[in-house]
Coordinates of C-alpha atoms in Angstrom, one line a residue:
P1 CA -0.1 -0.1 -0.4
P2 CA 1.2 3.7 -0.5
P3 CA 2.6 5.4 2.1
A4 CA 0.1 6.8 4.5
A5 CA 1.1 10.6 3.7
A6 CA -0.1 10.5 0.3
P7 CA -3.2 12.6 -0.2
A8 CA -5.9 10.8 -1.1
G9 CA -6.3 10.2 -5.1
V10 CA -2.8 11.2 -6.0
L11 CA -0.3 8.9 -7.6
A12 CA 1.4 6.8 -5.3
A13 CA 4.9 5.0 -5.7
A14 CA 3.9 1.7 -7.2
P15 CA 4.2 -1.9 -5.3
A16 CA 6.9 -2.0 -7.7
P17 CA 10.4 -3.5 -8.3
A18 CA 12.9 -0.9 -7.4
A19 CA 14.0 0.6 -10.6
P20 CA 17.5 0.3 -11.1
S21 CA 19.5 3.8 -11.2
R22 CA 21.5 2.3 -13.9
P23 CA 21.5 -1.0 -15.7
P24 CA 23.8 -3.7 -15.0
P25 CA 27.3 -3.9 -16.5
G26 CA 27.5 -4.5 -20.3
W27 CA 24.2 -2.4 -21.2
A28 CA 24.7 0.2 -23.1
P29 CA 21.9 2.5 -23.3
A30 CA 21.0 3.6 -27.1
G31 CA 18.6 6.1 -26.2
R32 CA 14.5 6.6 -25.7
V33 CA 12.4 4.4 -27.9
S34 CA 10.1 6.0 -30.6
P35 CA 6.6 7.1 -28.9
E36 CA 4.9 4.5 -31.4
H37 CA 7.4 1.4 -30.1
D38 CA 5.2 -1.7 -29.0
V39 CA 5.9 -2.6 -25.7
Q40 CA 4.7 -5.3 -23.6
L41 CA 3.9 -5.2 -19.8
T42 CA 3.0 -7.9 -17.3
L43 CA 0.3 -7.0 -14.9
A44 CA 0.6 -9.3 -11.6
L45 CA -2.8 -8.9 -10.2
R46 CA -3.4 -9.1 -6.5
Q47 CA -4.6 -12.8 -5.8
Q48 CA -7.3 -14.3 -3.2
G49 CA -6.9 -17.3 -1.0
T50 CA -2.9 -17.0 -0.7
A51 CA -3.3 -18.1 2.7
R52 CA -5.5 -21.2 2.3
L53 CA -2.8 -21.9 -0.5
A54 CA 0.0 -22.1 2.0
R55 CA -1.9 -24.5 4.0
L56 CA -2.6 -26.5 0.9
V57 CA 0.8 -27.0 -0.2
R58 CA 1.7 -28.1 3.3
A59 CA -0.7 -30.6 3.4
V60 CA -0.2 -32.1 0.0
S61 CA 3.5 -32.3 0.3
D62 CA 4.2 -33.5 3.4
P63 CA 4.5 -37.6 3.8
R64 CA 3.1 -37.6 7.1
S65 CA -0.2 -35.5 6.1
P66 CA -3.7 -37.3 5.3
R67 CA -3.7 -35.2 2.3
Y68 CA -0.2 -35.9 0.8
G69 CA -0.1 -36.0 -3.0
R70 CA -3.8 -35.0 -3.4
F71 CA -3.0 -32.3 -6.1
L72 CA -5.1 -29.4 -7.7
S73 CA -5.9 -29.4 -11.4
L74 CA -5.4 -25.9 -13.0
E75 CA -9.2 -25.3 -12.7
Q76 CA -9.0 -25.9 -9.0
L77 CA -5.9 -23.7 -8.3
R78 CA -7.7 -20.8 -10.6
D79 CA -10.9 -21.1 -8.3
L80 CA -8.5 -20.8 -5.3
V81 CA -6.5 -17.9 -6.2
Q82 CA -8.2 -15.7 -8.8
P83 CA -8.5 -12.2 -8.3
S84 CA -11.7 -10.9 -6.6
P85 CA -14.3 -9.4 -9.7
A86 CA -13.4 -5.7 -7.7
T87 CA -9.6 -6.2 -8.7
L88 CA -10.6 -7.3 -12.3
M89 CA -13.2 -4.7 -13.1
T90 CA -10.8 -1.9 -11.4
V91 CA -7.8 -2.8 -13.5
L92 CA -9.6 -3.3 -16.6
K93 CA -11.2 -0.2 -16.1
W94 CA -7.9 1.6 -15.5
L95 CA -6.6 -0.2 -18.8
R96 CA -9.5 0.8 -21.0
G97 CA -9.4 4.6 -19.8
H98 CA -6.2 4.8 -21.1
G99 CA -7.0 3.0 -24.2
V100 CA -5.3 0.1 -23.8
E101 CA -7.0 -3.0 -25.7
S102 CA -4.8 -5.6 -26.4
C103 CA -4.3 -7.6 -23.2
S104 CA -4.5 -11.3 -22.7
S105 CA -5.0 -13.4 -19.3
V106 CA -4.0 -16.4 -18.4
A107 CA -6.1 -19.6 -17.0
T108 CA -5.5 -18.5 -13.4
L109 CA -6.3 -15.1 -14.2
D110 CA -4.0 -13.3 -12.1
F111 CA -1.7 -12.1 -14.8
L112 CA -2.5 -10.0 -17.6
Q113 CA -0.4 -9.5 -20.5
C114 CA -0.7 -6.3 -22.3
H115 CA 0.6 -4.9 -25.6
M116 CA 0.6 -1.2 -26.3
P117 CA 2.7 2.3 -27.8
A118 CA 5.6 3.3 -25.4
S119 CA 3.6 6.6 -25.2
M120 CA 0.6 5.1 -24.0
A121 CA 2.3 3.1 -21.3
E122 CA 4.5 6.1 -20.4
R123 CA 0.6 7.7 -19.5
L124 CA -0.5 4.6 -17.9
L125 CA 2.4 4.4 -15.6
P126 CA 3.7 8.2 -14.9
G127 CA 7.3 8.2 -14.0
A128 CA 8.3 5.4 -16.7
E129 CA 10.2 6.3 -19.7
F130 CA 11.4 3.9 -22.0
H131 CA 14.8 3.5 -23.2
R132 CA 16.5 1.0 -25.3
Y133 CA 19.7 -1.3 -23.8
L134 CA 22.3 -3.2 -26.2
K135 CA 24.5 -6.2 -25.2
D136 CA 26.4 -8.1 -27.7
Q137 CA 23.8 -8.0 -30.6
R138 CA 21.1 -8.3 -27.9
S139 CA 18.7 -5.5 -27.0
V140 CA 16.0 -4.9 -24.6
V141 CA 13.4 -2.1 -23.9
R142 CA 13.5 -1.0 -20.4
S143 CA 12.6 2.1 -18.0
P144 CA 15.7 3.3 -15.5
L145 CA 13.3 5.5 -14.1
P146 CA 10.7 4.2 -11.3
Y147 CA 6.9 4.0 -12.3
T148 CA 3.9 5.1 -10.6
I149 CA 0.3 3.8 -10.3
P150 CA -3.0 5.5 -9.1
K151 CA -3.3 5.1 -5.8
D152 CA -6.8 3.7 -5.7
L153 CA -4.7 0.4 -8.2
A154 CA -2.4 -0.4 -5.4
E155 CA -4.2 -2.7 -3.7
H156 CA -5.0 -4.8 -6.7
V157 CA -1.7 -5.0 -8.9
D158 CA 1.3 -6.1 -7.2
F159 CA 3.8 -5.1 -9.8
V160 CA 4.2 -4.7 -13.6
G161 CA 6.7 -6.3 -15.3
G162 CA 8.6 -5.4 -18.3
L163 CA 9.7 -2.0 -17.0
H164 CA 12.9 -2.6 -14.8
R165 CA 14.5 -5.7 -14.5
F166 CA 17.5 -7.2 -16.9
P167 CA 18.2 -10.4 -17.9
A168 CA 19.7 -12.3 -15.4
E169 CA 22.8 -13.9 -16.4
R170 CA 24.0 -17.2 -15.0
N171 CA 26.6 -19.0 -17.3
V172 CA 28.4 -21.8 -16.9
V173 CA 31.9 -21.9 -16.3
S174 CA 34.9 -23.7 -17.7
R175 CA 38.0 -24.4 -15.7
A176 CA 40.9 -26.3 -15.6
W177 CA 41.3 -29.6 -13.7
A178 CA 44.4 -29.1 -11.5
K179 CA 42.6 -26.4 -9.0
E180 CA 43.8 -28.9 -6.3
Q181 CA 46.3 -31.5 -6.1
A182 CA 44.6 -34.6 -5.9
E183 CA 44.5 -36.3 -2.4
P184 CA 47.0 -39.1 -1.8
G185 CA 45.3 -42.5 -1.1
Q186 CA 41.8 -44.4 -1.0
P187 CA 40.5 -46.7 1.7
H188 CA 41.6 -50.1 1.4
G189 CA 38.7 -52.0 0.0
Q190 CA 37.2 -49.1 -2.1
R191 CA 38.6 -49.5 -5.8
A192 CA 37.6 -46.3 -7.6
A193 CA 37.4 -45.6 -10.9
F194 CA 39.7 -43.4 -13.0
H195 CA 37.9 -40.9 -15.4
L196 CA 38.9 -37.9 -17.2
G197 CA 35.8 -35.5 -16.9
V198 CA 32.4 -36.2 -15.5
T199 CA 30.0 -37.7 -18.1
P200 CA 26.9 -39.4 -17.8
S201 CA 28.6 -43.0 -16.9
V202 CA 30.7 -41.3 -14.2
I203 CA 27.6 -39.8 -12.6
R204 CA 25.5 -43.1 -13.1
K205 CA 28.5 -44.8 -11.2
R206 CA 29.2 -42.5 -8.3
Y207 CA 25.2 -42.1 -7.6
N208 CA 24.9 -45.8 -8.1
M209 CA 22.7 -45.9 -10.8
T210 CA 22.3 -49.1 -13.0
G211 CA 21.4 -49.6 -16.4
G212 CA 17.9 -50.8 -15.6
D213 CA 17.5 -46.9 -14.0
V214 CA 15.6 -45.6 -16.8
G215 CA 11.9 -44.3 -17.9
L216 CA 9.2 -46.8 -18.6
L217 CA 6.2 -44.7 -18.7
P218 CA 5.1 -42.7 -22.0
N219 CA 2.8 -40.6 -19.7
N220 CA 5.8 -39.5 -17.3
S221 CA 7.8 -35.8 -18.3
Q222 CA 10.4 -33.6 -17.3
A223 CA 11.9 -30.2 -18.3
C224 CA 14.5 -27.7 -18.4
A225 CA 13.6 -24.2 -18.7
Q226 CA 15.9 -21.4 -20.4
F227 CA 16.3 -17.7 -20.2
L228 CA 19.3 -16.5 -21.9
E229 CA 19.6 -15.6 -25.6
Q230 CA 20.7 -19.3 -26.3
Y231 CA 19.4 -22.6 -27.6
F232 CA 20.3 -26.3 -27.6
H233 CA 20.7 -28.1 -30.8
Q234 CA 19.2 -31.8 -31.4
A235 CA 22.1 -32.5 -33.4
D236 CA 24.4 -31.7 -30.3
L237 CA 22.4 -33.9 -27.8
A238 CA 22.5 -36.8 -30.5
E239 CA 26.1 -36.7 -30.7
F240 CA 26.5 -36.4 -26.9
M241 CA 24.3 -39.5 -26.5
Q242 CA 26.4 -41.4 -28.9
L243 CA 29.3 -40.3 -27.2
F244 CA 28.1 -41.0 -23.8
G245 CA 25.1 -42.9 -23.7
S246 CA 25.6 -46.5 -24.8
S247 CA 25.5 -47.9 -21.2
F248 CA 21.8 -46.7 -20.5
A249 CA 18.3 -46.7 -22.9
H250 CA 17.7 -42.9 -23.4
H251 CA 15.9 -40.4 -26.1
S252 CA 18.1 -38.5 -28.5
K253 CA 15.4 -36.0 -29.1
V254 CA 13.8 -33.4 -27.0
D255 CA 9.9 -34.3 -27.3
Q256 CA 8.6 -30.7 -27.1
V257 CA 10.1 -27.1 -27.4
V258 CA 7.7 -24.7 -25.5
G259 CA 8.3 -20.9 -27.0
H260 CA 10.9 -19.7 -29.3
Q261 CA 13.7 -22.1 -30.5
G262 CA 16.2 -20.2 -32.4
W263 CA 18.8 -21.4 -34.7
G264 CA 21.9 -19.2 -33.5
K265 CA 24.7 -21.0 -32.2
A266 CA 24.4 -23.5 -29.4
G267 CA 24.5 -22.0 -25.9
L268 CA 26.8 -24.1 -23.5
E269 CA 24.4 -23.6 -20.5
A270 CA 21.4 -24.8 -22.8
S271 CA 23.3 -27.6 -24.0
L272 CA 24.6 -29.0 -20.6
D273 CA 21.1 -28.8 -19.2
V274 CA 19.5 -31.0 -21.7
E275 CA 22.0 -32.9 -22.0
Y276 CA 22.1 -33.9 -18.7
I277 CA 18.4 -34.2 -17.2
M278 CA 18.2 -36.9 -20.4
S279 CA 21.3 -38.6 -18.9
T280 CA 20.2 -39.2 -15.2
G281 CA 16.3 -38.9 -16.5
A282 CA 17.1 -41.5 -19.1
N283 CA 14.3 -42.6 -21.5
I284 CA 12.1 -40.0 -19.9
S285 CA 10.3 -37.6 -22.4
T286 CA 11.7 -34.1 -21.8
W287 CA 10.4 -30.5 -22.8
V288 CA 12.6 -27.5 -22.9
F289 CA 10.8 -24.3 -22.2
S290 CA 12.7 -21.7 -24.3
N291 CA 12.0 -18.0 -23.7
A292 CA 14.9 -15.8 -24.7
G293 CA 12.8 -12.9 -24.7
R294 CA 11.9 -12.5 -28.2
H295 CA 10.0 -9.2 -27.4
E296 CA 12.4 -6.2 -26.2
S297 CA 10.3 -5.6 -23.3
Q298 CA 9.4 -8.9 -22.3
E299 CA 11.4 -10.6 -19.3
P300 CA 12.0 -14.3 -20.2
F301 CA 11.9 -16.0 -16.4
L302 CA 8.6 -13.8 -16.0
A303 CA 7.0 -15.3 -19.3
W304 CA 8.1 -19.2 -18.1
L305 CA 6.2 -18.2 -14.7
L306 CA 3.2 -17.3 -17.0
L307 CA 3.2 -20.5 -19.1
L308 CA 3.3 -22.3 -15.9
S309 CA -0.1 -20.5 -14.9
N310 CA -1.6 -20.9 -18.6
M311 CA -0.8 -24.9 -19.4
S312 CA -3.5 -27.5 -18.0
S313 CA -0.7 -30.3 -18.6
L314 CA 2.8 -29.7 -17.8
P315 CA 6.0 -32.0 -16.9
W316 CA 6.1 -33.0 -13.6
V317 CA 10.0 -32.1 -12.8
H318 CA 11.3 -28.5 -13.8
S319 CA 15.1 -28.0 -13.7
V320 CA 15.7 -24.1 -13.9
S321 CA 19.6 -22.4 -13.7
Y322 CA 18.6 -19.2 -13.5
G323 CA 19.2 -16.5 -10.5
D324 CA 19.5 -12.9 -9.2
D325 CA 20.6 -11.2 -6.1
E326 CA 17.8 -11.3 -3.9
D327 CA 18.5 -7.6 -2.9
S328 CA 18.2 -6.4 -6.6
L329 CA 14.3 -7.9 -6.3
S330 CA 11.6 -5.6 -4.7
S331 CA 9.8 -7.0 -1.9
A332 CA 6.5 -7.4 -3.6
Y333 CA 8.0 -8.8 -6.8
L334 CA 9.7 -11.7 -4.5
Q335 CA 6.4 -12.2 -2.5
R336 CA 4.6 -12.5 -5.9
V337 CA 7.0 -14.7 -7.7
N338 CA 7.1 -17.3 -4.4
V339 CA 3.5 -17.3 -4.7
E340 CA 3.7 -19.0 -8.2
F341 CA 5.8 -21.4 -6.7
M342 CA 3.3 -22.4 -4.4
K343 CA 0.9 -22.9 -7.5
A344 CA 3.4 -24.9 -8.6
A345 CA 3.8 -27.4 -5.5
A346 CA -0.1 -27.3 -5.3
R347 CA -0.5 -28.8 -9.1
G348 CA 2.1 -31.6 -7.9
L349 CA 5.1 -30.0 -9.9
T350 CA 9.1 -30.4 -8.8
V351 CA 10.7 -27.0 -9.4
L352 CA 14.4 -27.5 -8.9
F353 CA 16.4 -24.4 -9.1
A354 CA 20.6 -23.6 -9.1
S355 CA 21.9 -22.7 -5.9
G356 CA 24.5 -20.3 -7.7
D357 CA 27.9 -20.1 -8.2
D358 CA 29.1 -17.3 -5.9
G359 CA 29.2 -19.2 -2.7
A360 CA 27.9 -16.8 -0.1
G361 CA 27.9 -14.1 -2.3
C362 CA 29.2 -10.5 -0.9
R363 CA 27.9 -7.1 -1.1
R364 CA 28.9 -3.8 0.7
V365 CA 26.0 -2.4 2.9
P366 CA 26.2 1.4 3.7
G367 CA 28.6 2.2 6.4
G368 CA 31.5 0.4 4.0
N369 CA 30.8 -3.5 5.8
H370 CA 30.2 -6.3 4.2
T371 CA 27.3 -9.3 4.2
F372 CA 26.8 -12.5 2.2
R373 CA 24.4 -12.1 -0.8
P374 CA 21.5 -14.6 -0.9
S375 CA 20.2 -15.3 -4.3
F376 CA 16.5 -16.1 -5.8
P377 CA 14.7 -18.1 -6.6
A378 CA 17.2 -20.3 -4.7
S379 CA 16.0 -18.7 -1.3
S380 CA 12.4 -19.5 -2.1
P381 CA 11.0 -21.8 0.7
Y382 CA 8.6 -23.5 -2.1
V383 CA 11.6 -24.6 -4.5
T384 CA 14.2 -27.5 -4.3
T385 CA 17.7 -25.7 -4.6
V386 CA 20.7 -27.5 -5.6
G387 CA 24.0 -27.2 -4.6
G388 CA 27.6 -28.5 -6.0
T389 CA 30.4 -30.8 -5.2
S390 CA 33.5 -32.0 -6.8
F391 CA 35.5 -35.1 -6.6
K392 CA 38.0 -35.2 -3.6
N393 CA 40.3 -36.8 -6.0
P394 CA 40.0 -35.0 -9.4
F395 CA 40.6 -38.0 -11.5
L396 CA 38.9 -40.7 -9.3
V397 CA 35.2 -41.5 -9.0
T398 CA 35.3 -41.4 -5.2
T399 CA 33.8 -39.2 -2.0
E400 CA 32.8 -36.0 -3.1
V401 CA 33.8 -32.7 -1.2
T402 CA 32.2 -28.7 -1.5
D403 CA 33.1 -27.3 -4.4
Y404 CA 34.0 -24.0 -3.6
I405 CA 31.6 -22.1 -5.8
S406 CA 28.3 -23.9 -4.4
G407 CA 26.0 -21.2 -3.7
G408 CA 24.3 -21.3 -0.3
G409 CA 23.7 -19.5 2.7
F410 CA 20.0 -17.5 4.2
S411 CA 17.6 -15.4 2.5
N412 CA 17.1 -11.8 3.9
V413 CA 13.5 -11.6 2.8
F414 CA 11.9 -15.3 3.5
P415 CA 11.7 -16.9 7.0
M416 CA 12.5 -20.5 7.6
P417 CA 10.3 -22.7 7.1
D418 CA 9.0 -25.3 9.4
Y419 CA 10.0 -28.4 7.4
Q420 CA 13.9 -27.2 7.8
A421 CA 14.2 -25.7 11.2
A422 CA 15.4 -28.4 13.1
A423 CA 18.2 -29.4 10.7
V424 CA 19.4 -25.8 10.1
R425 CA 18.9 -25.2 13.8
S426 CA 21.1 -28.0 14.6
F427 CA 23.6 -26.7 12.5
L428 CA 24.1 -23.6 13.6
R429 CA 24.3 -25.0 16.8
S430 CA 26.9 -27.9 16.1
A431 CA 29.0 -26.0 13.3
A432 CA 32.6 -26.0 14.0
K433 CA 33.1 -22.5 12.8
L434 CA 30.5 -20.1 11.5
P435 CA 31.1 -16.6 10.1
P436 CA 30.2 -13.4 12.2
S437 CA 26.7 -13.3 12.4
S438 CA 26.4 -10.2 10.8
Y439 CA 27.1 -11.3 7.7
Y440 CA 23.9 -13.5 7.4
N441 CA 20.2 -14.0 8.6
S442 CA 20.3 -17.2 10.9
S443 CA 16.6 -17.2 11.1
G444 CA 15.9 -16.8 6.8
R445 CA 15.0 -19.9 4.4
A446 CA 18.4 -21.7 4.5
Y447 CA 19.4 -23.2 1.2
P448 CA 20.3 -25.5 -0.7
D449 CA 18.5 -28.7 0.1
L450 CA 20.9 -31.2 -1.7
A451 CA 23.8 -31.2 -4.1
A452 CA 25.3 -33.1 -6.7
L453 CA 28.7 -32.8 -8.9
S454 CA 29.0 -29.3 -10.3
D455 CA 32.6 -29.6 -11.5
N456 CA 34.5 -30.8 -14.7
Y457 CA 31.4 -31.6 -17.3
W458 CA 31.9 -33.0 -20.6
V459 CA 29.3 -31.0 -22.7
V460 CA 28.7 -31.4 -26.8
T461 CA 27.8 -27.8 -28.0
N462 CA 28.1 -26.8 -31.9
R463 CA 29.0 -30.4 -32.1
I464 CA 32.1 -30.0 -30.2
P465 CA 32.9 -32.2 -27.3
L466 CA 34.1 -29.5 -24.6
P467 CA 35.7 -30.8 -21.3
W468 CA 35.8 -28.9 -18.0
V469 CA 32.5 -27.1 -17.5
S470 CA 31.3 -26.7 -14.2
G471 CA 28.9 -24.5 -11.9
T472 CA 25.4 -25.8 -10.2
S473 CA 23.8 -25.2 -13.7
A474 CA 25.3 -28.8 -13.9
S475 CA 24.3 -30.1 -11.0
T476 CA 20.6 -29.3 -11.1
P477 CA 19.4 -31.0 -14.2
V478 CA 21.5 -34.2 -12.6
V479 CA 19.1 -34.2 -9.6
A480 CA 16.0 -33.2 -11.8
G481 CA 16.5 -36.2 -13.8
M482 CA 16.9 -38.5 -10.8
L483 CA 13.4 -37.0 -9.4
A484 CA 11.8 -37.5 -12.8
L485 CA 13.2 -41.4 -12.5
V486 CA 11.5 -41.5 -9.0
N487 CA 8.2 -40.2 -10.3
D488 CA 8.7 -43.0 -13.0
R489 CA 8.5 -45.6 -10.4
R490 CA 5.7 -44.1 -8.3
L491 CA 3.7 -43.6 -11.1
Q492 CA 4.2 -47.3 -12.4
R493 CA 2.7 -48.3 -8.9
G494 CA -0.5 -45.9 -9.1
Q495 CA 1.1 -43.3 -6.7
A496 CA 1.0 -39.7 -6.9
P497 CA 4.2 -37.9 -8.3
L498 CA 6.5 -36.2 -5.7
G499 CA 5.2 -32.7 -6.1
F500 CA 7.3 -30.5 -3.6
V501 CA 10.0 -32.9 -2.2
N502 CA 11.4 -30.6 0.8
P503 CA 9.3 -31.7 3.3
A504 CA 10.1 -35.2 2.3
L505 CA 13.9 -34.8 2.0
Y506 CA 14.2 -33.0 5.5
Q507 CA 12.2 -36.3 7.1
L508 CA 14.6 -38.8 5.1
R509 CA 16.8 -39.4 8.4
E510 CA 13.9 -39.2 11.2
R511 CA 12.1 -41.7 8.7
G512 CA 15.4 -44.3 8.7
H513 CA 16.6 -43.4 5.1
G514 CA 19.7 -41.3 6.2
E515 CA 21.7 -43.4 3.6
A516 CA 19.4 -41.9 0.6
L517 CA 22.0 -39.0 0.6
Y518 CA 25.7 -39.2 0.5
D519 CA 26.7 -36.7 3.3
V520 CA 29.2 -33.8 2.4
T521 CA 31.4 -33.1 5.6
Q522 CA 34.5 -31.6 3.7
G523 CA 35.0 -28.1 2.6
C524 CA 33.7 -24.2 2.2
H525 CA 32.4 -22.3 -0.2
L526 CA 33.9 -18.9 -1.0
S527 CA 32.5 -15.5 0.0
C528 CA 33.7 -11.9 0.8
L529 CA 37.6 -11.2 0.4
D530 CA 37.8 -9.2 3.7
G531 CA 39.4 -8.9 6.9
A532 CA 36.6 -10.6 9.0
V533 CA 35.7 -13.9 7.0
Q534 CA 39.0 -13.6 4.2
G535 CA 37.2 -14.9 1.1
Q536 CA 35.6 -18.1 3.4
G537 CA 31.7 -18.5 3.7
F538 CA 30.1 -21.4 5.1
C539 CA 31.5 -24.9 5.5
A540 CA 30.3 -28.4 5.1
G541 CA 29.7 -30.5 8.3
P542 CA 27.7 -33.7 9.3
A543 CA 23.9 -33.9 8.0
W544 CA 22.4 -30.5 6.5
D545 CA 24.7 -27.5 6.0
P546 CA 24.4 -24.2 4.2
V547 CA 27.0 -25.4 1.2
T548 CA 26.0 -28.9 0.1
G549 CA 22.4 -29.2 1.9
W550 CA 21.8 -32.8 3.0
G551 CA 24.6 -34.0 0.2
T552 CA 24.4 -35.7 -2.8
P553 CA 22.0 -38.7 -4.2
N554 CA 22.3 -42.5 -3.5
F555 CA 20.0 -43.3 -6.2
P556 CA 18.6 -46.6 -5.2
R557 CA 18.3 -45.9 -1.4
L558 CA 16.7 -42.5 -2.4
L559 CA 14.3 -44.0 -4.6
R560 CA 13.4 -46.6 -2.1
A561 CA 12.8 -43.8 0.4
L562 CA 10.7 -41.6 -2.0
L563 CA 8.6 -44.9 -3.1
E564 CA 8.0 -45.1 0.6
A565 CA 6.9 -41.4 1.0

């Protein structure tokens, strides 16, 4: 709501994403757009029933609940969250009053996408001013200034998208193997396989997956979502499977692309996502959501969220390697996107996000001090966040240690959810060494939830096999594929899909399934280079920790545990 000081009837600052005073590095301003330039705005309309939705998600996601697995259809979800008639009428009257006619809604009626000339958008949202920005042959249209909306609209609109947020960059990195000396020795009786980089067979060996661990059902599917201006190529996937897929049944083709699939050069990130979700989630029908922001004023991530609200039939598991600094986004935007993840959970979708590649992160706060810098959506309590590990000996399929880039920490926005409170408090009580308490919010949602290898992957991109590809963008599709396999078995047995899996994950130990995840207890991730923490964030330890979560999958045990859920 607007500040109380605003006199009645005047413009109020919108419940809006804070406008950045300048674009992120690399985006060069190229002047104002012409008044008739077409812009696309996304209006997030105030939803009803969000408290009921939160209760419902708890009930359908907790294996101890009698309502576990009883998910909502898209129609039932719409009936729960759709905006009130007053909201719809007020917003439509405001739009029509400004001559805006080209709008479309989604099935849940809580988003409107509207096209209009820039001059009309600037009258609709006083303060906004549309400029073009260029970077690497990409072009976006955004407003460098904050917008306002009429005071009587503030209670009906959460935010307007398509004005401020620039495409988030999360790129996988390629780095040399020998960043650490190989560890000498190996426990007696354990014969580790020698390897020259992570491939599907290395992953399947490490996580105890057999040739029989492949999908069997035609009605099960998995997906990855991509928001950068880059694409996978079917020819790369076919070559990858020819090189690395001989030991397991697999598909060599993505079954469905939702969105725009360009024909430019293949992107490393896009190739990695598809090749590895289809290697662990082997033989499972795979979709790719490709929202590269074809319209200059479109926000690709927001476009993906709208698709989730508009499609009645969706894959059960979604892997997303995307993130933004939590502090760069407004509270209104964060809270609303969090509700979108609750909507996905209510429908039985399992949504996984990469935890990020900056360790605990770092930002300078007013006064010159530092704090850690959480990433969103990794910090949402309604997604499953995946961190990263490396092999202790980089050339042997053996125990794992922390990958120093693995994103993790505590949200400054979302409180710690009940499902993880005991595990996180236990970590905070028993950790051998913690960073100064001023660096993080120990009562916030803590992440990641689990991890997988994120170092030294082989990827085929533009028909060339590339080694040394690293990042939590690698570990996330690996875990997603495994959870899609668990769904395959559950569906075969007439059980519901997993849905939002965190409550079940955090109950594994108390239900006698501690061996379902390999505990990673060695190594720390990076953070601020200052005198207080000297580049070190949190360190891994027994049980859950904010570097690798509960650890990495021991697939047969994890499968057994989640079939019993």
